[in-house]
Short mmCIF file of C-alpha atoms in Angstrom, two decimals:
data_model
loop_
_atom_site.label_atom_id
_atom_site.label_comp_id
_atom_site.label_asym_id
_atom_site.label_seq_id
_atom_site.Cartn_x
_atom_site.Cartn_y
_atom_site.Cartn_z
CA MET A 675 -26.36 22.68 9.20
CA LYS A 676 -28.46 19.03 8.44
CA ARG A 677 -28.09 17.30 5.66
CA GLU A 678 -30.41 18.06 3.24
CA PRO A 679 -30.13 16.94 -0.91
CA PRO A 680 -29.21 18.95 -3.64
CA GLN A 681 -32.04 21.32 -4.44
CA SER A 682 -29.78 22.74 -7.89
CA ILE A 683 -27.52 22.54 -9.87
CA ALA A 684 -24.92 24.21 -8.03
CA ASP A 685 -25.26 22.55 -5.22
CA TYR A 686 -23.83 19.15 -6.78
CA GLY A 687 -20.70 21.89 -7.87
CA PRO A 688 -18.55 20.39 -5.47
CA LEU A 689 -19.14 16.74 -6.72
CA PHE A 690 -18.00 17.96 -10.76
CA PHE A 691 -14.12 17.74 -10.16
CA PRO A 692 -13.90 14.67 -8.48
CA ALA A 693 -16.65 12.91 -10.10
CA GLY A 694 -14.91 13.64 -13.76
CA MET A 695 -11.44 13.04 -12.92
CA LEU A 696 -12.52 9.54 -11.30
CA LEU A 697 -15.13 9.15 -14.23
CA ILE A 698 -12.34 9.51 -16.81
CA PHE A 699 -9.53 8.31 -14.88
CA PHE A 700 -10.95 4.95 -13.43
CA VAL A 701 -13.80 4.05 -14.95
CA VAL A 702 -12.77 5.05 -18.35
CA PRO A 703 -9.70 3.33 -18.13
CA PHE A 704 -11.07 0.19 -16.51
CA GLY A 705 -13.70 0.08 -19.87
CA THR A 706 -10.80 0.47 -22.34
CA MET A 707 -8.49 -2.18 -20.10
CA ILE A 708 -11.86 -4.44 -20.12
CA ALA A 709 -11.94 -3.80 -24.22
CA VAL A 710 -8.09 -4.14 -25.32
CA SER A 711 -8.84 -8.04 -23.84
CA PHE A 712 -11.67 -8.99 -26.70
CA PHE A 713 -8.78 -7.18 -29.02
CA LYS A 714 -6.87 -8.89 -31.36
CA ARG A 715 -3.05 -8.98 -31.24
CA GLN A 716 -0.92 -8.06 -34.63
CA GLU A 717 2.28 -8.36 -34.69
CA GLY A 718 4.68 -5.34 -33.58
CA GLY A 719 2.60 -4.83 -30.95
CA PHE A 720 -0.58 -3.18 -32.13
CA TYR A 721 -3.83 -4.86 -31.54
CA THR A 722 -6.93 -4.84 -33.75
CA PRO A 723 -10.64 -3.95 -32.37
CA ALA A 724 -12.07 -7.41 -32.29
CA PHE A 725 -14.18 -9.10 -29.92
CA VAL A 726 -12.00 -13.12 -29.19
CA PHE A 727 -11.85 -14.58 -26.66
CA SER A 728 -8.77 -16.25 -27.42
CA ASN A 729 -6.33 -14.07 -25.03
CA TYR A 730 -8.64 -15.51 -22.63
CA GLU A 731 -8.62 -19.28 -24.15
CA ARG A 732 -4.25 -18.75 -24.13
CA PHE A 733 -4.98 -17.89 -20.58
CA LEU A 734 -6.78 -20.80 -19.33
CA SER A 735 -4.00 -22.89 -20.05
CA ALA A 736 -1.79 -25.31 -19.04
CA PHE A 737 1.39 -23.17 -18.64
CA PHE A 738 -0.88 -19.63 -17.17
CA GLY A 739 -2.99 -21.35 -14.94
CA GLY A 740 -0.04 -23.47 -13.06
CA VAL A 741 1.02 -19.65 -12.17
CA LEU A 742 -2.20 -18.63 -11.88
CA GLY A 743 -2.77 -21.87 -9.06
CA PHE A 744 1.15 -20.41 -8.43
CA SER A 745 0.06 -17.40 -7.21
CA LEU A 746 -2.85 -17.95 -5.52
CA MET A 747 -1.04 -20.73 -2.83
CA LEU A 748 1.59 -18.36 -2.33
CA ALA A 749 -0.93 -15.14 -1.98
CA VAL A 750 -2.68 -17.85 0.76
CA THR A 751 0.46 -18.67 2.06
CA VAL A 752 1.63 -14.98 3.19
CA ALA A 753 -2.29 -14.50 4.47
CA ILE A 754 -1.82 -17.54 7.15
CA CYS A 755 1.32 -16.05 7.90
CA CYS A 756 0.49 -12.46 8.44
CA VAL A 757 -1.86 -13.50 10.42
CA VAL A 758 -0.48 -15.72 12.41
CA LEU A 759 1.83 -13.63 13.48
CA ALA A 760 -0.37 -10.18 13.94
CA LEU A 761 -2.62 -11.01 15.78
CA PRO A 762 -1.20 -12.04 19.01
CA PHE A 763 1.13 -8.77 18.18
CA THR A 764 -1.95 -6.10 17.69
CA TYR A 765 -3.29 -6.92 21.13
CA LEU A 766 -0.21 -6.26 22.53
CA LEU A 767 0.08 -3.81 20.83
CA SER A 768 -3.68 -2.29 21.64
CA ARG A 769 -2.28 -2.57 25.58
CA LEU A 770 0.85 -0.67 25.27
CA SER A 771 0.93 3.15 26.19
CA ARG A 772 -0.16 5.29 23.91
CA ARG A 773 3.39 6.91 23.49
CA LEU A 774 4.31 3.66 22.69
CA GLN A 775 1.58 2.46 20.94
CA VAL A 776 2.38 5.73 17.98
CA ILE A 777 6.33 4.65 18.10
CA TRP A 778 5.50 1.67 16.23
CA LEU A 779 2.26 2.73 14.47
CA VAL A 780 4.49 5.34 13.18
CA GLY A 781 7.82 2.53 12.25
CA LEU A 782 4.76 0.31 10.73
CA LEU A 783 3.55 2.68 8.26
CA SER A 784 7.12 3.55 7.68
CA VAL A 785 7.75 -0.05 6.47
CA LEU A 786 4.34 -0.31 4.94
CA SER A 787 5.12 2.28 2.94
CA LEU A 788 8.74 1.88 1.31
CA SER A 789 8.93 0.94 -2.51
CA GLU A 790 8.00 -3.62 -3.67
CA VAL A 791 12.07 -2.71 -5.33
CA ILE A 792 13.83 -1.64 -1.66
CA ILE A 793 11.82 -4.25 0.69
CA GLY A 794 13.59 -6.80 -2.47
CA PHE A 795 16.79 -4.73 -2.90
CA ALA A 796 16.59 -4.85 1.47
CA TRP A 797 15.93 -8.47 2.26
CA SER A 798 17.82 -9.74 -1.18
CA THR A 799 20.84 -7.83 1.17
CA LEU A 800 20.05 -9.63 4.12
CA LEU A 801 20.15 -13.33 2.69
CA SER A 802 23.03 -12.62 0.30
CA ARG A 803 26.13 -14.53 0.76
CA THR A 804 28.56 -11.18 1.13
CA ALA A 805 26.76 -8.68 3.54
CA GLY A 806 23.87 -11.53 4.59
CA LEU A 807 22.79 -13.27 7.63
CA SER A 808 24.54 -16.33 6.81
CA ASN A 809 27.84 -14.19 7.93
CA LEU A 810 26.33 -14.26 11.32
CA PHE A 811 25.82 -18.04 11.35
CA VAL A 812 29.69 -18.45 10.61
CA LYS A 813 30.60 -16.73 13.49
CA ILE A 814 28.34 -18.51 15.61
CA GLY A 815 29.63 -21.75 14.57
CA LEU A 816 26.58 -22.88 12.56
CA LEU A 817 27.75 -22.40 9.12
CA ASP A 818 30.92 -23.95 7.69
CA GLN A 819 31.34 -20.67 4.80
CA PRO A 820 28.53 -18.12 3.97
CA VAL A 821 25.81 -18.99 1.85
CA ALA A 822 23.46 -17.26 -0.53
CA LEU A 823 20.33 -17.68 0.72
CA PHE A 824 18.02 -16.40 -2.59
CA PRO A 825 16.22 -16.87 -4.93
CA SER A 826 14.76 -19.07 -3.61
CA PHE A 827 10.67 -19.82 -2.35
CA GLY A 828 11.65 -19.42 1.26
CA ALA A 829 13.02 -15.46 0.40
CA VAL A 830 9.83 -14.89 -1.54
CA LEU A 831 7.76 -15.82 0.73
CA THR A 832 9.64 -13.89 3.95
CA GLY A 833 10.62 -11.22 1.90
CA MET A 834 6.23 -11.14 1.09
CA VAL A 835 5.22 -11.35 4.62
CA TYR A 836 7.46 -8.61 5.31
CA GLN A 837 5.69 -6.45 3.08
CA ALA A 838 2.41 -7.37 4.08
CA LEU A 839 2.69 -7.92 7.79
CA PRO A 840 2.77 -3.98 8.71
CA TYR A 841 -0.69 -3.60 6.10
CA THR A 842 -2.28 -7.03 8.48
CA ILE A 843 -1.40 -5.40 12.11
CA LEU A 844 -2.64 -1.92 10.73
CA VAL A 845 -6.35 -3.73 9.40
CA LEU A 846 -6.53 -5.39 12.45
CA TYR A 847 -5.63 -2.50 14.71
CA PRO A 848 -8.67 -1.17 14.97
CA ALA A 849 -11.06 -3.91 15.49
CA ILE A 850 -8.99 -4.91 18.60
CA VAL A 851 -8.56 -1.74 20.01
CA ARG A 852 -11.98 -1.12 19.97
CA LEU A 853 -12.05 -4.21 21.67
CA ASP A 854 -13.95 -5.16 24.65
CA PRO A 855 -11.56 -4.64 27.34
CA THR A 856 -13.71 -6.19 30.07
CA LEU A 857 -13.37 -9.60 28.17
CA MET A 858 -10.25 -11.04 28.86
CA GLU A 859 -10.64 -9.20 32.24
CA ALA A 860 -13.34 -11.67 32.81
CA ALA A 861 -11.71 -14.48 31.31
CA ARG A 862 -8.52 -13.90 33.43
CA THR A 863 -11.29 -13.20 36.53
CA LEU A 864 -12.91 -16.69 35.86
CA GLY A 865 -9.54 -18.36 36.30
CA SER A 866 -8.38 -19.04 33.18
CA SER A 867 -4.84 -18.10 32.04
CA PRO A 868 -3.67 -14.89 29.46
CA ILE A 869 -2.70 -17.44 26.68
CA ARG A 870 -5.52 -19.54 27.03
CA ALA A 871 -8.08 -16.47 27.26
CA PHE A 872 -6.66 -15.25 24.06
CA PHE A 873 -7.27 -18.05 22.58
CA ASN A 874 -10.68 -19.27 23.56
CA VAL A 875 -12.35 -15.41 24.34
CA LEU A 876 -10.58 -12.87 21.96
CA VAL A 877 -9.55 -15.32 18.89
CA PRO A 878 -13.76 -16.77 18.31
CA ALA A 879 -14.58 -13.28 19.08
CA LEU A 880 -12.98 -11.70 16.34
CA ARG A 881 -13.78 -14.31 14.07
CA ASN A 882 -15.42 -11.78 11.46
CA THR A 883 -12.19 -9.42 11.88
CA ILE A 884 -9.74 -12.41 11.05
CA MET A 885 -11.71 -14.01 8.26
CA ALA A 886 -12.34 -10.54 7.17
CA THR A 887 -8.07 -9.39 7.42
CA LEU A 888 -7.59 -12.73 5.94
CA ILE A 889 -8.97 -11.66 2.27
CA MET A 890 -7.29 -8.61 2.49
CA VAL A 891 -4.14 -9.47 2.65
CA PHE A 892 -4.59 -12.02 0.58
CA ILE A 893 -5.36 -9.44 -1.83
CA PHE A 894 -2.90 -7.46 -1.19
CA ALA A 895 0.03 -10.29 -1.44
CA LEU A 896 -2.07 -11.16 -4.60
CA GLY A 897 -0.51 -7.70 -5.78
CA SER A 898 3.03 -8.84 -5.91
CA TYR A 899 5.20 -8.54 -8.65
CA LEU A 900 8.89 -7.16 -7.83
CA LEU A 901 9.50 -9.78 -4.59
CA PRO A 902 9.15 -13.03 -6.73
CA GLN A 903 10.86 -11.05 -9.69
CA ILE A 904 13.65 -10.27 -7.40
CA LEU A 905 14.05 -12.99 -4.81
CA GLY A 906 13.09 -16.33 -6.48
CA ARG A 907 13.57 -17.50 -9.63
CA PRO A 908 11.09 -17.77 -13.13
CA GLN A 909 9.46 -20.56 -11.71
CA HIS A 910 8.03 -18.49 -8.78
CA TRP A 911 6.88 -15.48 -10.29
CA THR A 912 3.32 -14.63 -9.59
CA LEU A 913 0.19 -13.48 -12.19
CA SER A 914 0.94 -9.81 -11.51
CA VAL A 915 4.98 -10.65 -12.87
CA LEU A 916 3.15 -12.16 -15.67
CA ILE A 917 0.44 -9.70 -16.60
CA THR A 918 3.94 -6.89 -16.80
CA ASP A 919 5.95 -8.67 -18.56
CA GLN A 920 3.49 -9.08 -21.07
CA ALA A 921 2.15 -5.94 -20.95
CA ILE A 922 5.57 -4.87 -21.65
CA TYR A 923 7.64 -6.78 -23.80
CA GLN A 924 6.01 -9.09 -25.21
CA SER A 925 3.73 -5.96 -26.39
CA ASN A 926 0.79 -8.29 -26.25
CA MET A 927 -1.65 -6.03 -24.73
CA PRO A 928 -4.63 -7.52 -24.80
CA PHE A 929 -3.60 -10.84 -23.73
CA ALA A 930 -2.51 -9.04 -20.58
CA ALA A 931 -5.34 -7.83 -20.37
CA ALA A 932 -7.24 -10.48 -20.57
CA MET A 933 -5.07 -12.00 -17.60
CA ALA A 934 -5.40 -8.47 -15.56
CA VAL A 935 -9.44 -8.68 -15.91
CA PHE A 936 -9.69 -12.69 -14.70
CA LEU A 937 -7.21 -11.14 -11.49
CA VAL A 938 -10.11 -8.41 -10.94
CA LEU A 939 -12.83 -11.00 -11.26
CA VAL A 940 -10.84 -13.04 -8.14
CA THR A 941 -10.34 -9.83 -6.52
CA LEU A 942 -14.22 -9.02 -6.56
CA GLY A 943 -14.99 -12.34 -5.31
CA LEU A 944 -12.74 -12.11 -2.90
CA VAL A 945 -14.32 -8.36 -1.67
CA ALA A 946 -18.08 -9.55 -2.30
CA LEU A 947 -16.85 -11.84 0.34
CA THR A 948 -14.98 -9.73 3.28
CA LEU A 949 -18.25 -7.61 2.58
CA LEU A 950 -20.65 -10.65 3.09
CA ILE A 951 -18.43 -11.89 6.76
CA GLY A 952 -18.94 -8.67 7.97
CA ARG A 953 -22.83 -8.11 7.36
CA LYS A 954 -23.14 -11.40 9.50
CA GLY A 955 -20.26 -9.68 11.50
CA GLU A 956 -23.30 -7.46 12.82
CA LYS A 957 -25.66 -8.73 12.40
CA ALA A 958 -24.14 -11.60 15.32
CA MET B 1029 6.72 -15.69 32.35
CA ILE B 1030 3.93 -13.76 30.30
CA ARG B 1031 5.86 -10.34 30.56
CA TRP B 1032 8.88 -12.29 29.17
CA LEU B 1033 6.92 -13.93 26.49
CA LYS B 1034 5.67 -10.97 25.55
CA ARG B 1035 9.52 -8.82 25.61
CA PHE B 1036 10.21 -11.17 23.65
CA TYR B 1037 7.47 -11.24 21.20
CA PHE B 1038 7.85 -7.57 20.77
CA LEU B 1039 12.09 -8.02 20.36
CA VAL B 1040 11.30 -10.69 17.82
CA ILE B 1041 8.79 -8.72 15.32
CA GLY B 1042 10.74 -5.68 15.49
CA LEU B 1043 14.08 -7.55 14.61
CA PHE B 1044 11.92 -9.04 11.32
CA LEU B 1045 10.71 -5.45 10.69
CA SER B 1046 14.30 -3.33 10.96
CA LEU B 1047 16.75 -6.46 10.41
CA PRO B 1048 16.84 -5.73 6.21
CA LEU B 1049 16.84 -2.05 7.59
CA ILE B 1050 19.99 -2.08 9.85
CA VAL B 1051 22.42 -3.97 7.08
CA VAL B 1052 21.31 -1.59 4.46
CA ALA B 1053 21.93 0.66 6.90
CA GLY B 1054 24.89 -0.87 7.08
CA VAL B 1055 26.48 -1.26 3.77
CA SER B 1056 25.16 2.51 2.79
CA VAL B 1057 28.02 3.24 4.77
CA ASN B 1058 30.58 0.96 3.76
CA ALA B 1059 33.97 3.16 2.58
CA LYS B 1060 34.12 0.93 -0.69
CA GLN B 1061 32.56 0.31 -3.23
CA THR B 1062 31.48 -3.79 -2.22
CA LEU B 1063 28.25 -5.13 -0.94
CA ALA B 1064 29.56 -6.28 2.57
CA PHE B 1065 28.48 -5.34 6.48
CA PRO B 1066 29.12 -4.97 8.70
CA PRO B 1067 30.23 -2.42 6.68
CA GLN B 1068 34.23 -1.80 6.42
CA GLY B 1069 35.23 1.69 6.79
CA PHE B 1070 32.67 4.05 7.62
CA SER B 1071 31.91 7.11 4.46
CA LEU B 1072 29.14 8.74 3.86
CA SER B 1073 30.20 9.53 -0.53
CA TRP B 1074 27.05 7.15 -1.16
CA TYR B 1075 24.51 9.44 0.24
CA GLY B 1076 27.05 12.53 -1.87
CA GLU B 1077 26.46 10.14 -4.90
CA ILE B 1078 22.26 10.79 -4.55
CA PHE B 1079 22.62 15.11 -4.94
CA SER B 1080 26.12 14.53 -6.87
CA ASN B 1081 25.66 12.14 -9.29
CA THR B 1082 23.26 13.72 -12.18
CA GLU B 1083 21.22 10.47 -13.34
CA TRP B 1084 20.69 9.82 -9.18
CA ARG B 1085 19.92 13.38 -8.46
CA SER B 1086 16.68 13.40 -12.22
CA ALA B 1087 15.60 10.72 -10.39
CA LEU B 1088 15.19 12.08 -6.68
CA ILE B 1089 13.56 15.13 -8.43
CA ALA B 1090 11.51 13.41 -11.18
CA SER B 1091 10.18 11.22 -7.64
CA VAL B 1092 10.10 14.66 -5.18
CA VAL B 1093 8.07 16.26 -8.22
CA LEU B 1094 5.52 13.75 -8.89
CA ALA B 1095 4.70 13.10 -5.06
CA THR B 1096 3.97 16.34 -4.11
CA THR B 1097 2.10 17.02 -7.30
CA SER B 1098 -0.12 13.97 -7.52
CA ALA B 1099 -0.90 14.04 -3.54
CA ALA B 1100 -1.88 17.51 -3.85
CA LEU B 1101 -3.91 16.14 -6.95
CA ALA B 1102 -5.82 13.52 -4.33
CA VAL B 1103 -6.48 16.17 -2.27
CA LEU B 1104 -8.42 18.10 -5.04
CA ILE B 1105 -10.35 14.99 -5.58
CA ALA B 1106 -11.11 14.20 -1.90
CA LEU B 1107 -11.55 17.10 -0.53
CA PRO B 1108 -14.90 18.67 -2.54
CA LEU B 1109 -16.15 15.00 -2.45
CA SER B 1110 -16.01 14.19 0.68
CA TRP B 1111 -17.71 17.68 1.57
CA PHE B 1112 -20.18 17.03 -1.27
CA LEU B 1113 -20.66 13.85 1.12
CA TRP B 1114 -20.73 14.96 4.17
CA ARG B 1115 -22.96 18.38 3.67
CA ARG B 1116 -26.45 16.34 1.28
CA ILE B 1117 -28.70 13.63 1.38
CA ALA B 1118 -27.13 12.39 -1.79
CA PRO B 1119 -26.50 8.53 -0.88
CA TRP B 1120 -26.07 7.10 -4.95
CA ALA B 1121 -23.20 10.32 -4.44
CA ASN B 1122 -21.49 7.25 -2.43
CA ILE B 1123 -20.60 5.87 -5.69
CA PHE B 1124 -17.83 7.96 -6.50
CA GLN B 1125 -16.15 7.01 -3.08
CA VAL B 1126 -16.21 3.47 -3.90
CA LEU B 1127 -14.27 4.69 -7.10
CA GLY B 1128 -11.98 6.73 -4.73
CA ILE B 1129 -11.38 3.64 -3.01
CA ALA B 1130 -11.38 1.02 -5.03
CA PRO B 1131 -7.84 1.83 -7.09
CA PHE B 1132 -6.48 1.66 -4.19
CA THR B 1133 -8.08 -2.18 -3.00
CA LEU B 1134 -7.27 -4.08 -6.12
CA PRO B 1135 -4.30 -6.02 -7.39
CA PRO B 1136 -1.71 -2.70 -8.46
CA VAL B 1137 -1.08 -4.10 -11.47
CA ILE B 1138 -4.45 -3.41 -12.43
CA THR B 1139 -4.73 0.16 -12.14
CA ALA B 1140 -1.20 0.80 -13.50
CA LEU B 1141 -2.54 -1.41 -16.88
CA GLY B 1142 -6.26 0.28 -17.21
CA LEU B 1143 -4.09 3.05 -17.08
CA LEU B 1144 -1.73 2.29 -19.43
CA THR B 1145 -4.35 0.77 -22.35
CA PHE B 1146 -6.01 4.51 -21.40
CA TRP B 1147 -2.81 6.45 -22.73
CA ALA B 1148 -2.06 4.40 -25.04
CA THR B 1149 -5.56 4.42 -26.82
CA THR B 1150 -5.21 8.58 -26.16
CA GLY B 1151 -1.87 8.60 -27.14
CA PHE B 1152 -0.51 10.59 -24.23
CA TYR B 1153 1.37 7.15 -23.03
CA GLY B 1154 5.29 8.70 -22.09
CA GLN B 1155 3.74 12.17 -20.97
CA PRO B 1156 5.52 13.54 -17.55
CA TRP B 1157 1.66 14.49 -16.35
CA THR B 1158 -0.13 11.20 -17.00
CA ALA B 1159 2.05 10.15 -14.31
CA VAL B 1160 1.25 12.87 -11.88
CA ILE B 1161 -3.35 11.50 -12.80
CA GLY B 1162 -2.10 8.11 -12.37
CA HIS B 1163 -0.41 8.54 -8.99
CA ALA B 1164 -3.38 10.67 -7.78
CA ILE B 1165 -6.40 7.89 -8.91
CA PHE B 1166 -4.15 5.63 -6.72
CA PHE B 1167 -3.75 6.90 -3.54
CA VAL B 1168 -7.02 9.21 -3.79
CA THR B 1169 -8.25 6.47 -1.23
CA LEU B 1170 -6.09 8.06 1.80
CA PRO B 1171 -7.06 11.26 1.97
CA LEU B 1172 -10.23 10.20 1.13
CA VAL B 1173 -10.10 8.17 4.35
CA THR B 1174 -8.40 10.75 6.29
CA LEU B 1175 -11.32 13.49 5.21
CA SER B 1176 -14.21 11.66 5.88
CA LEU B 1177 -13.38 10.54 9.38
CA GLY B 1178 -12.32 14.46 9.43
CA PHE B 1179 -16.04 15.47 8.50
CA SER B 1180 -17.20 12.52 10.62
CA ALA B 1181 -15.93 14.75 13.92
CA ILE B 1182 -17.29 17.63 13.17
CA ASP B 1183 -20.34 18.86 15.72
CA ARG B 1184 -22.63 19.77 13.48
CA SER B 1185 -24.06 22.45 15.64
CA PHE B 1186 -20.98 24.70 15.32
CA VAL B 1187 -22.21 24.67 10.84
CA GLU B 1188 -25.76 25.19 12.60
CA ALA B 1189 -24.60 27.55 14.92
CA ALA B 1190 -22.74 30.06 11.51
CA ALA B 1191 -25.46 29.10 9.19
CA THR B 1192 -27.93 30.78 12.20
CA MET B 1193 -25.74 33.54 11.62
CA GLY B 1194 -26.40 33.85 7.94
CA ALA B 1195 -22.89 32.63 6.71
CA ASN B 1196 -23.85 30.96 3.29
CA ASP B 1197 -22.21 27.79 1.73
CA ARG B 1198 -18.65 29.13 1.27
CA THR B 1199 -17.90 31.07 4.10
CA ILE B 1200 -19.09 28.34 6.00
CA PHE B 1201 -16.37 25.92 4.26
CA ARG B 1202 -13.78 28.63 4.71
CA THR B 1203 -14.86 29.72 8.31
CA VAL B 1204 -15.94 26.37 9.88
CA VAL B 1205 -15.18 23.35 8.49
CA LEU B 1206 -11.94 24.02 7.11
CA PRO B 1207 -9.64 24.60 10.38
CA LEU B 1208 -11.25 22.01 11.31
CA ILE B 1209 -10.10 19.39 9.02
CA LEU B 1210 -7.13 20.96 8.56
CA PRO B 1211 -4.93 18.10 10.46
CA TYR B 1212 -7.09 15.68 8.68
CA LEU B 1213 -6.89 16.90 5.13
CA VAL B 1214 -2.76 17.37 5.55
CA SER B 1215 -2.25 14.39 7.30
CA GLY B 1216 -4.23 12.73 4.35
CA TYR B 1217 -1.44 14.79 2.35
CA ALA B 1218 1.72 13.37 3.94
CA PHE B 1219 -0.10 9.42 3.66
CA ALA B 1220 -0.31 10.05 -0.11
CA PHE B 1221 3.38 12.14 -0.82
CA VAL B 1222 5.02 9.03 0.78
CA LEU B 1223 3.70 6.57 -0.67
CA SER B 1224 3.96 8.27 -4.64
CA LEU B 1225 7.84 8.52 -3.69
CA ASN B 1226 7.78 4.50 -3.19
CA GLU B 1227 5.42 3.59 -5.91
CA TYR B 1228 6.75 1.71 -8.34
CA ILE B 1229 3.97 -0.41 -10.76
CA VAL B 1230 2.25 2.65 -11.39
CA ALA B 1231 4.49 4.78 -12.28
CA TYR B 1232 6.80 2.05 -14.50
CA MET B 1233 3.92 1.42 -16.76
CA THR B 1234 2.61 5.13 -17.79
CA VAL B 1235 6.20 6.54 -17.95
CA GLY B 1236 8.20 5.31 -16.62
CA PHE B 1237 10.86 5.10 -19.93
CA THR B 1238 10.59 8.47 -20.38
CA LEU B 1239 10.30 9.79 -16.92
CA GLU B 1240 13.31 7.44 -14.25
CA THR B 1241 11.53 7.95 -10.12
CA LEU B 1242 14.15 6.38 -8.30
CA PRO B 1243 12.09 3.94 -7.23
CA ILE B 1244 12.61 2.48 -11.14
CA LYS B 1245 15.82 3.87 -11.46
CA ILE B 1246 16.57 1.45 -8.20
CA PHE B 1247 15.55 -1.15 -10.13
CA ASN B 1248 16.69 -1.12 -13.53
CA ALA B 1249 20.10 -0.11 -11.26
CA LEU B 1250 19.43 -4.15 -9.83
CA ARG B 1251 19.95 -5.83 -13.05
CA TYR B 1252 22.85 -4.94 -13.57
CA GLY B 1253 23.62 -5.50 -9.79
CA TYR B 1254 24.98 -3.69 -7.17
CA THR B 1255 25.50 -0.20 -6.08
CA PRO B 1256 26.41 1.75 -3.16
CA THR B 1257 23.82 4.40 -3.80
CA MET B 1258 20.73 2.44 -3.86
CA ALA B 1259 21.55 1.64 -0.27
CA SER B 1260 21.88 4.68 0.76
CA VAL B 1261 18.62 5.72 -1.42
CA THR B 1262 16.75 3.33 1.09
CA ILE B 1263 17.93 4.81 3.94
CA LEU B 1264 16.82 8.37 2.83
CA PHE B 1265 13.39 6.88 2.07
CA VAL B 1266 13.23 5.62 4.90
CA PHE B 1267 13.79 8.28 6.92
CA THR B 1268 12.04 10.54 5.51
CA ALA B 1269 8.51 8.41 5.95
CA ALA B 1270 9.38 8.30 9.65
CA VAL B 1271 10.04 12.01 9.64
CA ILE B 1272 6.64 12.71 8.15
CA PHE B 1273 4.08 9.91 10.20
CA SER B 1274 5.98 11.08 13.50
CA LEU B 1275 5.34 14.72 12.72
CA VAL B 1276 1.42 13.87 11.88
CA ALA B 1277 1.66 11.86 15.47
CA LYS B 1278 2.58 14.69 16.87
CA PHE B 1279 0.06 17.38 14.90
CA GLY B 1280 -2.77 14.72 14.88
CA ASP B 1281 -4.24 11.77 16.29
CA LEU B 1282 -2.22 8.84 14.28
CA PRO B 1283 -4.04 6.24 16.22
CA LYS B 1284 -7.58 7.68 15.93
CA LEU B 1285 -6.79 8.63 11.77
CA LEU B 1286 -5.96 5.15 11.51
CA GLY B 1287 -8.95 4.08 12.61
CA ALA B 1288 -8.95 3.50 17.10
CA MET B 1289 -11.79 5.64 18.77
CA ALA B 1290 -11.54 8.12 21.25
CA SER B 1291 -8.05 9.83 22.27
CA ASP B 1292 -8.75 9.97 25.93
CA GLU B 1293 -7.35 5.85 26.38
CA PRO B 1294 -3.85 5.83 28.58
#
């Protein structure tokens, strides 16, 4: 059966339910959020329709500017750590037998699906004084007595890299699996060591994929909201945490909405950049 | 040397990914109610607690009901959409595919806040079913992606043959297309189910105060300190996810679902 343009209303039938659901429950809520970001807040958690920019002005103040800066810095760091760790790993993974690959993929998917709450809990246990790694260090004589390794910036970073690493590997996986294996073989026959070949042949060949992955992991990390709360101190809170805080605990929906709209703009800008890189990659 | 380096690298990544879970698993079988590793004594009572303690049990039921229904709704949205996009030439309809992928691409707090403002405005805030719709919209991406993959793998000449023999769209869909895409449909459902089971922010922002799912329950409990039940719930969740993904891998082609091309490689 060839694909053909819809002839009658009935041909559009399958589209009605999905289109309706997505329009009503994604597009309309999204629009509502944008509208609310211009509303005026009233005491007691209510808001009245208006068209004011005060929410945005407040967001651009020094404090929230600092939080935004920290969130972006944290997400960039996480993205770089993840790609650096994941790139050689994914390459080695793609070279494994299919059976081993499947086992690794199941493990990665299982970790990827873990709730942030669970990741936060698991790492807070691992970094705790009573049940954590430091006990191990005491046993082998590196430390005199067990210490708590969280809350700290390092703990937040570790937790977030843990959360984003399976995601990074799974994003890199298709591109690396589809890579022409003769590329590496040629480099090897010409006498370069595997590590040299990896950096001089593989990495340049994957340049666009790596850029796109960095941006996708960055967006993924930007969405983290619980790990900074569980593993960090208040100065490690990110924009996502503040949005939740304003919406739920401060009952300031217009302000939360304004921050969320800003976050969308940052994200969309980066998605556009990813697409642009992808298109360039196709041409090359 | 290189071989040794490779093994070491796999070991490091494997340890990094499993160490927190190993410690939590150890903590979950502690005999006493302490946060201690290595475990002191051995007891499975904290696993029993998930089912016997009414609060943990109701959270478990809430999570399972939410995950089964929202994943089903996600499939119901994704299936007709991907069928239409495969069957018809209507480039503008791709916009709905983009809309289906967008919630998953944006930071989750945005979808959550959008739904919160929407439900608050329409007056349904706090109703349990709003979380079902929220999760279905948030996770529709997964069945959408697996189903598009499934449709693109169908040989159109099969369908052509059925059409020549006089089958109409409905019959073709039921007798030819559906059996061919069933593995993709099931794995799309499985992905959405597992992720919904673990999802926190959308559930919390829509029904967090009226319906407590397990991730919400764990987070709330975390604020008041530690109970070993959290550890046993964590292990139960990882175990469930691993079992479901293993089943997907057993009955479907996991590397292909995750974007690798041919299945005839080693």
